[in-house]
Coordinates of C-alpha atoms in Angstrom, one line a residue:
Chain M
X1168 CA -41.7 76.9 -55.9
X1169 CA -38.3 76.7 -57.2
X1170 CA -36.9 75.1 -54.3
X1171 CA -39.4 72.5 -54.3
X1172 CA -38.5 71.7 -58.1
X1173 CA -34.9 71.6 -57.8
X1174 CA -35.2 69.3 -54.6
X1175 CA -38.0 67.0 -56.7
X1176 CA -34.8 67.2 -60.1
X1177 CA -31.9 66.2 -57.4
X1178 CA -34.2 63.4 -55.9
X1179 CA -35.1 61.9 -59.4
X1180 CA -31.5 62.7 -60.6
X1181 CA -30.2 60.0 -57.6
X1182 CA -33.5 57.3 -57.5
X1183 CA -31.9 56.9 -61.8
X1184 CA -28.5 56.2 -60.3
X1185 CA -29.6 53.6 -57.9
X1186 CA -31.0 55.0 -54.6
X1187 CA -34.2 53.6 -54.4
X1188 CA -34.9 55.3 -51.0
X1189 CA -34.8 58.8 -52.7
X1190 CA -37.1 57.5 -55.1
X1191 CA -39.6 56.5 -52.8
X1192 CA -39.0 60.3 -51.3
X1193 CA -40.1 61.7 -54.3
X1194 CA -43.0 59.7 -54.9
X1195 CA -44.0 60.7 -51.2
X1196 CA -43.2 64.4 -51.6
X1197 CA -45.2 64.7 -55.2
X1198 CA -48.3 62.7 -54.0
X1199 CA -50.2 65.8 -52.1
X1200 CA -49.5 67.7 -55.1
X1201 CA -51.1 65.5 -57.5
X1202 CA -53.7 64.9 -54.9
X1203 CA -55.0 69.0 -54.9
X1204 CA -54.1 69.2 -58.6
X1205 CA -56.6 66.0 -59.7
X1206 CA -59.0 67.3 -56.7
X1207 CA -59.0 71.1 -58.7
X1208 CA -59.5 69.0 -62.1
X1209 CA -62.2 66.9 -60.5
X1210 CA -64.3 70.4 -59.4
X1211 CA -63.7 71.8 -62.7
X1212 CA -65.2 69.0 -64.3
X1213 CA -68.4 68.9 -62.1
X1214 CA -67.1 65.4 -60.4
X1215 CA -67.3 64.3 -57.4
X1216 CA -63.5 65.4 -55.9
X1217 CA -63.9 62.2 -53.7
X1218 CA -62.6 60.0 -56.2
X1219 CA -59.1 61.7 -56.8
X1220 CA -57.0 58.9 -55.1
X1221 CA -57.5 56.8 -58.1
X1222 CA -56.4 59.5 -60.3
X1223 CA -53.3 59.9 -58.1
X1224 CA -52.6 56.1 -58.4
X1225 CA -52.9 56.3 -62.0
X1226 CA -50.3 59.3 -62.7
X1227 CA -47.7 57.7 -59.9
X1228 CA -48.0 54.0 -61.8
X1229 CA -47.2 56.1 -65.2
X1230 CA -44.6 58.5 -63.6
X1231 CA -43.1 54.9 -63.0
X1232 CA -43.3 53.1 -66.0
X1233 CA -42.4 56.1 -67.7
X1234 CA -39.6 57.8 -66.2
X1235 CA -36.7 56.9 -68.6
X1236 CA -38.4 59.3 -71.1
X1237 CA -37.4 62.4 -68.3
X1238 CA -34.1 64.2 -69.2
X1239 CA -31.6 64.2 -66.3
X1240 CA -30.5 67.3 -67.9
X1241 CA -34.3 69.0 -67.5
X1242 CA -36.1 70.1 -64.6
X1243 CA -38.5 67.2 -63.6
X1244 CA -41.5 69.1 -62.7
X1245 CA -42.6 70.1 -66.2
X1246 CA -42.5 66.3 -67.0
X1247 CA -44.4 65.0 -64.2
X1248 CA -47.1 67.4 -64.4
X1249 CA -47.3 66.9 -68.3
X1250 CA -48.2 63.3 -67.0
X1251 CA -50.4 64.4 -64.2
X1252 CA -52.3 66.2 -67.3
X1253 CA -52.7 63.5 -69.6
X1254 CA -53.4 61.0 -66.9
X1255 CA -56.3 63.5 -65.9
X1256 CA -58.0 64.4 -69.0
X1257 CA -58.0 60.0 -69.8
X1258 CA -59.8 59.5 -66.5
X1259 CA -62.3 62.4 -67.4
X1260 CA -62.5 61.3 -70.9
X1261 CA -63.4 57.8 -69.6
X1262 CA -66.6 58.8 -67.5
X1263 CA -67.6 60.7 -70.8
X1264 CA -66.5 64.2 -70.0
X1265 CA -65.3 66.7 -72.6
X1266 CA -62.5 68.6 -70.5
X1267 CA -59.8 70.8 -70.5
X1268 CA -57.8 70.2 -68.0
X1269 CA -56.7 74.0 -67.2
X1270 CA -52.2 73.7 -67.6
X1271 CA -51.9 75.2 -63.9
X1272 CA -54.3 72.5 -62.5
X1273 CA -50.9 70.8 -61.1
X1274 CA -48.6 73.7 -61.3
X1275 CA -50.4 76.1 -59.1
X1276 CA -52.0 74.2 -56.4
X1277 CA -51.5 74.2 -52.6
X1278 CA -50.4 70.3 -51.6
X1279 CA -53.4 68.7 -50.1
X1280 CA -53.4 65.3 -47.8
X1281 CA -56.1 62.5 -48.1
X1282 CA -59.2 64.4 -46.7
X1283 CA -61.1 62.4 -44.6
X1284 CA -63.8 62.2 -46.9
X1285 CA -61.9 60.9 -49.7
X1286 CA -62.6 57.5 -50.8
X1287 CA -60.4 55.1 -50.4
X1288 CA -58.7 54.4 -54.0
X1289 CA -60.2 51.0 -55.3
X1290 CA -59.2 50.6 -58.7
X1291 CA -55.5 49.4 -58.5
X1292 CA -56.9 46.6 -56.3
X1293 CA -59.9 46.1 -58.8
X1294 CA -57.6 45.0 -61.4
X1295 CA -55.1 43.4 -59.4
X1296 CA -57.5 40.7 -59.3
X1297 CA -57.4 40.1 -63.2
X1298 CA -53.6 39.7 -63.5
X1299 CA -52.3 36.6 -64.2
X1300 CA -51.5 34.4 -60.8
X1301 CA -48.2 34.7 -60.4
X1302 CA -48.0 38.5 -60.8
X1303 CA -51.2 38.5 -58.5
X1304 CA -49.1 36.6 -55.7
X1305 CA -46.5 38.9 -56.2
X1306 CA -48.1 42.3 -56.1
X1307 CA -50.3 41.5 -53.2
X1308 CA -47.1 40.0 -51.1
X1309 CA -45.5 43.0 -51.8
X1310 CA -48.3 45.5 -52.1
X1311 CA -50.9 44.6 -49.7
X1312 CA -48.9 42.2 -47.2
X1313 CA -45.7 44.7 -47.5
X1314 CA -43.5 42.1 -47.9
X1315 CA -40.0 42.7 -49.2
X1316 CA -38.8 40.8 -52.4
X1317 CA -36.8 38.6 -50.5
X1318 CA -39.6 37.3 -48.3
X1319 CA -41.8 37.3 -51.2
X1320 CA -39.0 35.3 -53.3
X1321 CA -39.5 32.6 -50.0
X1322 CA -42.7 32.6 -49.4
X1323 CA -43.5 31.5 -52.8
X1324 CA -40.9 29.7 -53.7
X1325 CA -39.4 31.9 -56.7
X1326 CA -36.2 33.3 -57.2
X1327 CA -35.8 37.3 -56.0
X1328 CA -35.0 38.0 -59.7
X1329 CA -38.1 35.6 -60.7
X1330 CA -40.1 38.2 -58.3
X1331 CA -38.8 41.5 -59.5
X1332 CA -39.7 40.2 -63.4
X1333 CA -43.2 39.3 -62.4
X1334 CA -43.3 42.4 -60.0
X1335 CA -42.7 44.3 -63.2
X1336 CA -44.8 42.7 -65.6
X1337 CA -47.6 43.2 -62.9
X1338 CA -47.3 46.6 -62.7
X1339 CA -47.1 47.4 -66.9
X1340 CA -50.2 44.6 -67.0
X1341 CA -52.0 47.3 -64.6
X1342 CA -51.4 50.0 -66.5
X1343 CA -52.5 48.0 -69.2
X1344 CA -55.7 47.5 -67.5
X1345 CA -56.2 50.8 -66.3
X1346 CA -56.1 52.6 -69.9
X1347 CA -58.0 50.2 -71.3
X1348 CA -61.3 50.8 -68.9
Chain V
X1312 CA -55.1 50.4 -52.0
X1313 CA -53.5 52.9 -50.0
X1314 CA -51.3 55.5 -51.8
X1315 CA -48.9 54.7 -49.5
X1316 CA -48.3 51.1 -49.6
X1317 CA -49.0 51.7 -53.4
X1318 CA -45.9 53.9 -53.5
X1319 CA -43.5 51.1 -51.6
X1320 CA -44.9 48.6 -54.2
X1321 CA -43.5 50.9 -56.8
X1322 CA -40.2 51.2 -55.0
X1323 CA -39.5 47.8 -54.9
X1324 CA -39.2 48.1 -58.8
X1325 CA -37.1 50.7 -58.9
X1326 CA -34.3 48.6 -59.9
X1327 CA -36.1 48.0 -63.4
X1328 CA -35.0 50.2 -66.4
X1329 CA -37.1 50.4 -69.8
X1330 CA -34.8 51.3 -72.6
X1331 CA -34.9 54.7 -73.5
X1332 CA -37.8 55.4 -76.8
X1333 CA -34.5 55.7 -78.9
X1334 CA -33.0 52.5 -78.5
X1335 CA -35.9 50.4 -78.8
X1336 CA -36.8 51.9 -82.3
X1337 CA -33.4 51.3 -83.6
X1338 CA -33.6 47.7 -82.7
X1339 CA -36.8 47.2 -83.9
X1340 CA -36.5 48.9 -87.0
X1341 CA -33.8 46.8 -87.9
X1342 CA -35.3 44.1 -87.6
X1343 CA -38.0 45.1 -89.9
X1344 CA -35.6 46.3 -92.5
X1345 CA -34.6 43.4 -93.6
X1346 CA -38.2 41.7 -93.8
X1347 CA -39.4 44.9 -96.2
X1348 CA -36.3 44.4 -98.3
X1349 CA -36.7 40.7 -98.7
X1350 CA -40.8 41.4 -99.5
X1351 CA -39.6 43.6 -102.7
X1352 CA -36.1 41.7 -103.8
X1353 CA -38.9 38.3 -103.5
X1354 CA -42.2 40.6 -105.6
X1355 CA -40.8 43.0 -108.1
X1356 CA -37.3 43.4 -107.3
X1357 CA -34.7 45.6 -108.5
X1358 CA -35.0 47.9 -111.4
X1359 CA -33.2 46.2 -114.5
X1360 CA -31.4 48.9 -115.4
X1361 CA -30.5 49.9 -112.2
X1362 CA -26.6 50.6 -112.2
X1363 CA -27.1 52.9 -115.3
X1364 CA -29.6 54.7 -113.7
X1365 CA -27.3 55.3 -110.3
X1366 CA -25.8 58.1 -112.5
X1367 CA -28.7 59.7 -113.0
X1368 CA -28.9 62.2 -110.2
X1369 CA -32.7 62.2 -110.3
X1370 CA -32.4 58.6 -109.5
X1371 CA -30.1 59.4 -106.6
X1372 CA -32.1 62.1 -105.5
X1373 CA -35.1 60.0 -104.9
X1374 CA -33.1 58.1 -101.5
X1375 CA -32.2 61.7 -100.5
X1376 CA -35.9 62.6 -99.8
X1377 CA -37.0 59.6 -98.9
X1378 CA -34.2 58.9 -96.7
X1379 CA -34.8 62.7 -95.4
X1380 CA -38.4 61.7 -94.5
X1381 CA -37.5 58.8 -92.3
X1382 CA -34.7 60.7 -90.5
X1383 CA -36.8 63.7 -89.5
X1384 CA -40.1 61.6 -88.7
X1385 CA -37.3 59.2 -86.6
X1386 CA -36.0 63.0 -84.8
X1387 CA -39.6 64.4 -84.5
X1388 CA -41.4 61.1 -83.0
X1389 CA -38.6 60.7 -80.3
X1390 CA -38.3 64.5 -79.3
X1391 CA -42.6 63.9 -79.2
X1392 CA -42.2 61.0 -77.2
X1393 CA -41.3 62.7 -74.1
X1394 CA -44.9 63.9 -72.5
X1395 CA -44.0 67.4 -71.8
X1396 CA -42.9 68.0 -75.4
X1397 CA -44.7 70.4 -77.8
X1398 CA -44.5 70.0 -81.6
X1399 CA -43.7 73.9 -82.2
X1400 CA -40.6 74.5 -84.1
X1401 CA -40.2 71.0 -84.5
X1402 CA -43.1 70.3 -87.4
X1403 CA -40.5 72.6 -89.6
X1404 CA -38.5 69.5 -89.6
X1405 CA -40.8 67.7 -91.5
X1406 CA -40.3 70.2 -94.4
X1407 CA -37.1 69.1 -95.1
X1408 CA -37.8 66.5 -97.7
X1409 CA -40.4 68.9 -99.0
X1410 CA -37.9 71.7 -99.5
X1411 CA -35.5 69.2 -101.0
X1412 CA -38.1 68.3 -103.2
X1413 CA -39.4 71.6 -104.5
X1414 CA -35.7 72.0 -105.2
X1415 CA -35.3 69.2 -107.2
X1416 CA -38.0 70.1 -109.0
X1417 CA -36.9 73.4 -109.9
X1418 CA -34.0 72.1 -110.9
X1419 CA -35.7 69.8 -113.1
X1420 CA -37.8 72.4 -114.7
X1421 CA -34.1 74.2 -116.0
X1422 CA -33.0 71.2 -118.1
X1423 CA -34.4 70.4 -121.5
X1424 CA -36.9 67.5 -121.5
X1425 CA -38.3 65.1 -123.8
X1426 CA -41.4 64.5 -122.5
X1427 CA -44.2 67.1 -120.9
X1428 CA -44.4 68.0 -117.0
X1429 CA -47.7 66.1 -117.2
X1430 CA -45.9 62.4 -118.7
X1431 CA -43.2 63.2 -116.3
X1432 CA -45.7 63.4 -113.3
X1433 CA -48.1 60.7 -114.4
X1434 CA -45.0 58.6 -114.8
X1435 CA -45.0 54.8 -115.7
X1436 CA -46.6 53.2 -112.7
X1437 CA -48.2 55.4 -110.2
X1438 CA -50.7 52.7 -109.3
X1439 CA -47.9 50.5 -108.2
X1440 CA -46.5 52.9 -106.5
X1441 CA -49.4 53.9 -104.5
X1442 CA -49.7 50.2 -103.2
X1443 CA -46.2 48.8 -103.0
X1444 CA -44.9 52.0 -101.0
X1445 CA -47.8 50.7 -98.3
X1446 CA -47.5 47.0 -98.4
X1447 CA -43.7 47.9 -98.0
X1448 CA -44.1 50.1 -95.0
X1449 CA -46.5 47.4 -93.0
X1450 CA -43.8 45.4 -91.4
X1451 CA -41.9 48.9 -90.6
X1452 CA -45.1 50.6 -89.4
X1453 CA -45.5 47.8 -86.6
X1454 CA -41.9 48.1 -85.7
X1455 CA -42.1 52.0 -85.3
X1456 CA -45.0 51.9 -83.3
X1457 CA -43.8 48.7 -81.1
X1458 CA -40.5 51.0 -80.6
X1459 CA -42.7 54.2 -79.9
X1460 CA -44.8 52.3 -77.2
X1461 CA -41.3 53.2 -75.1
X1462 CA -42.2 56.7 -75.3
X1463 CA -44.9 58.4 -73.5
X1464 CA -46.3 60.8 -75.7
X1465 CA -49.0 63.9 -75.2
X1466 CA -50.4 63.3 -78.5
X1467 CA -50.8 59.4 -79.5
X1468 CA -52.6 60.5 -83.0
X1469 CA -50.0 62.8 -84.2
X1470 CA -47.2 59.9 -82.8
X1471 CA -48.8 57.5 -84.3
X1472 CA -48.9 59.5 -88.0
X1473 CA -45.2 60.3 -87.4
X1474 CA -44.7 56.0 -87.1
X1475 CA -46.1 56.2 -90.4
X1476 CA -44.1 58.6 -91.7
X1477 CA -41.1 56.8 -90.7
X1478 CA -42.1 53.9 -91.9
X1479 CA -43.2 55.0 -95.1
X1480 CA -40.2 56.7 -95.6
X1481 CA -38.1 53.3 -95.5
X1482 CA -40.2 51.8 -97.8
X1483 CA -39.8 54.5 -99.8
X1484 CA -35.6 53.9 -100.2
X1485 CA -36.6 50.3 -100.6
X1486 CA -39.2 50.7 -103.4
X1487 CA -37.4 53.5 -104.6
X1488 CA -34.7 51.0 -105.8
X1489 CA -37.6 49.5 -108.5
X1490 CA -39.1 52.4 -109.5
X1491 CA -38.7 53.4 -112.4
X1492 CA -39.7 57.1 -112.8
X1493 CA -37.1 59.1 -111.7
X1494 CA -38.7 62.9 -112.2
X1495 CA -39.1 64.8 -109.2
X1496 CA -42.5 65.9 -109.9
X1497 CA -43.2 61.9 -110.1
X1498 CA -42.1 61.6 -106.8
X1499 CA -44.0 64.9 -105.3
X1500 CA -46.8 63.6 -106.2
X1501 CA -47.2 59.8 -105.8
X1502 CA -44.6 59.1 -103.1
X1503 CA -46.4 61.9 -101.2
X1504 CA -50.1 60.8 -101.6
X1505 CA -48.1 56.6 -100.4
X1506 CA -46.7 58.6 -97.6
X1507 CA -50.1 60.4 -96.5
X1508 CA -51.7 56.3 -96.6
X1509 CA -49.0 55.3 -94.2
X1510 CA -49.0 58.1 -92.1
X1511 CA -52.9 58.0 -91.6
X1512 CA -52.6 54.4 -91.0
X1513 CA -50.2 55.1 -88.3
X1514 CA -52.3 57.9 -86.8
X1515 CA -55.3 55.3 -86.8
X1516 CA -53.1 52.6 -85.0
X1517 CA -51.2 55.3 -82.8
X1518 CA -54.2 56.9 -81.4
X1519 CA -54.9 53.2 -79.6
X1520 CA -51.8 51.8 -79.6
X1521 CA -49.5 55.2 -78.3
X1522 CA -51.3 55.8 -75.4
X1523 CA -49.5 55.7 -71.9

């Protein structure tokens, strides 16, 4: 595992420097992780593990919004699975479950792709629809249409830095949302 | 939404910083200052007898502790606010005002006094203590926690009492400037039992208001 960590610390170490592309490479690389590790919590917890893409969702928009509390000068793993933790025990705490998440639910799990059984994560898109319009417009162009910010900028008319403010303020609002279910 | 096109959607914002937990309590603790300090300069103000009592080291020492308070609730909450942090080790820094205390108050003990430990720790105005130290810490208790909200903390209760902590522990130096009881057992006891108001407070708010 350690060469998976250090690669995970030296991807993070260049998305905080600017390289958004690395960033994105990380996210990619960590998802199946998070996937088998909120599948295991899922099981443990007697729930269905059909429903762990939300869960996934969840920890990568935190990871996110919360990344400038990770020391560049600590290994990242410890801090993203401290998230994938917290971000576990809410959702199970939220359908009423008393749980302990066990600490090597993330740590010790064998990465594990969207099974074809899994259902398809629905409640990003649930609250997208409860945003403000603007950071609706935004999100979806960028989110569901893939559009980049430039053709989002056009397409609606706003500035690019117009777009990346309401880009931002859609995705804390959805956090927002998501804790507050 | 797919995870995937989810992920691209947060790529696209990866040019967007939050300030670090750290800066943002600065700034908004300093804005707050100011607003405590004008609440007690415009209410009860400034001891009368203030710039005789400044040699009084018992008078001095009461800004030590409380000072002490704020700066290792300030360390504690921002080593906290980072999720994979654990409190261990770290709680001992909270003793510091304690210790400082329990000093004081030994040193206290080894002077001749006029008046019994029991006057000393009843004091003048406990009662006003107990509220003012509160009322004080309202304004800073929003900024801690609006500062905090930067952080991303395992624990939102325990953040949340440590907001209150720091909070109460500026209101403290502020209030501590009217007070009039300058005995260390006076302020073991009552600025203690203000603190422990805050501090729940902020564990009430945090446990809502902390959470990532």
């Amino acid at each position: 595992m350690r060469g998976r960590d250090e690669e995970w610390t030296d991807l993070m170490r260049s998305a905080n420097a600017g390289d958004s592309v690395a960033y994105q490479r990380l996210l990619k690389a960590v998802t199946p992780v998070l996937r088998a590790g909120a599948r295991r919590g899922l099981a443990r917890a007697g729930q269905p593990i059909d429903q762990s893409e939300d869960i996934v969702q969840d920890i990568l928009l935190a990871v996110h919004l919360k990344r400038h509390t990770w020391d560049p000068a600590a290994p990242f793993a410890p801090w993203l699975f401290a998230i994938a933790r917290n971000k576990l025990i809410d959702t199970l705490r939220r359908r009423g479950r008393r749980v302990f998440v066990n600490i090597d639910d993330f740590a010790e799990t064998i990465p594990s792709e969207a099974a074809p059984e899994t259902l398809p994560a629905g409640e990003v898109t649930r609250h997208l629809e409860a945003l403000p319009q603007r950071q609706r417009e935004v999100l979806q162009s960028i989110a569901v249409d893939s559009a980049s910010i430039k053709d989002t900028a056009q397409k609606l008319s706003m500035s690019e830095g117009a777009v990346r403010v309401a880009l931002h303020r859609g995705l804390a609002a959805l956090a927002a949302k998501m804790r507050s279910v | 939404m797919d995870t995937d096109q989810f992920i691209k959607t947060l790529a696209a914002d990866a040019g967007q910083h939050e300030r670090p937990a750290g800066q943002a309590l600065a700034a908004s603790l300093l804005v707050a200052l100011p607003v405590s300090a004008a609440m007690l300069l415009s209410t009860i103000g400034l001891r009368p007898d203030i710039r005789t009592a400044m040699h009084n080291p018992f008078f001095d020492l009461k800004f030590v502790v409380t000072l002490a308070l704020a700066l290792s609730a300030i360390t504690v909450a921002l080593h906290l606010s980072r999720p994979e942090a654990t409190a261990r080790g770290w709680r001992l820094l909270l003793l510091a005002p304690l210790a400082i205390l329990g000093l004081a108050i030994g040193g206290e003990a080894m002077q001749p006094q006029r008046t019994s430990m029991l006057t000393r720790l009843l004091g003048h105005n406990s009662m006003l203590c107990l509220t003012a130290i509160p009322v004080l810490s309202l304004p800073l208790l929003i900024a801690a926690l609006i500062g905090l909200r930067r952080g991303a903390p395992s624990n939102p209760t325990l953040a949340g009492a440590l907001a209150g902590m720091i909070a109460a522990g500026l209101a403290a130096t502020l209030y501590a400037a009217h007070c009039v009881d300058d005995s260390p057992l006076f302020v073991a006891t009552w600025y203690t039992l203000a603190t422990a108001i805050v501090a729940a407070i902020g564990a009430l708010l945090g446990r809502r208001l902390l959470r990532y």
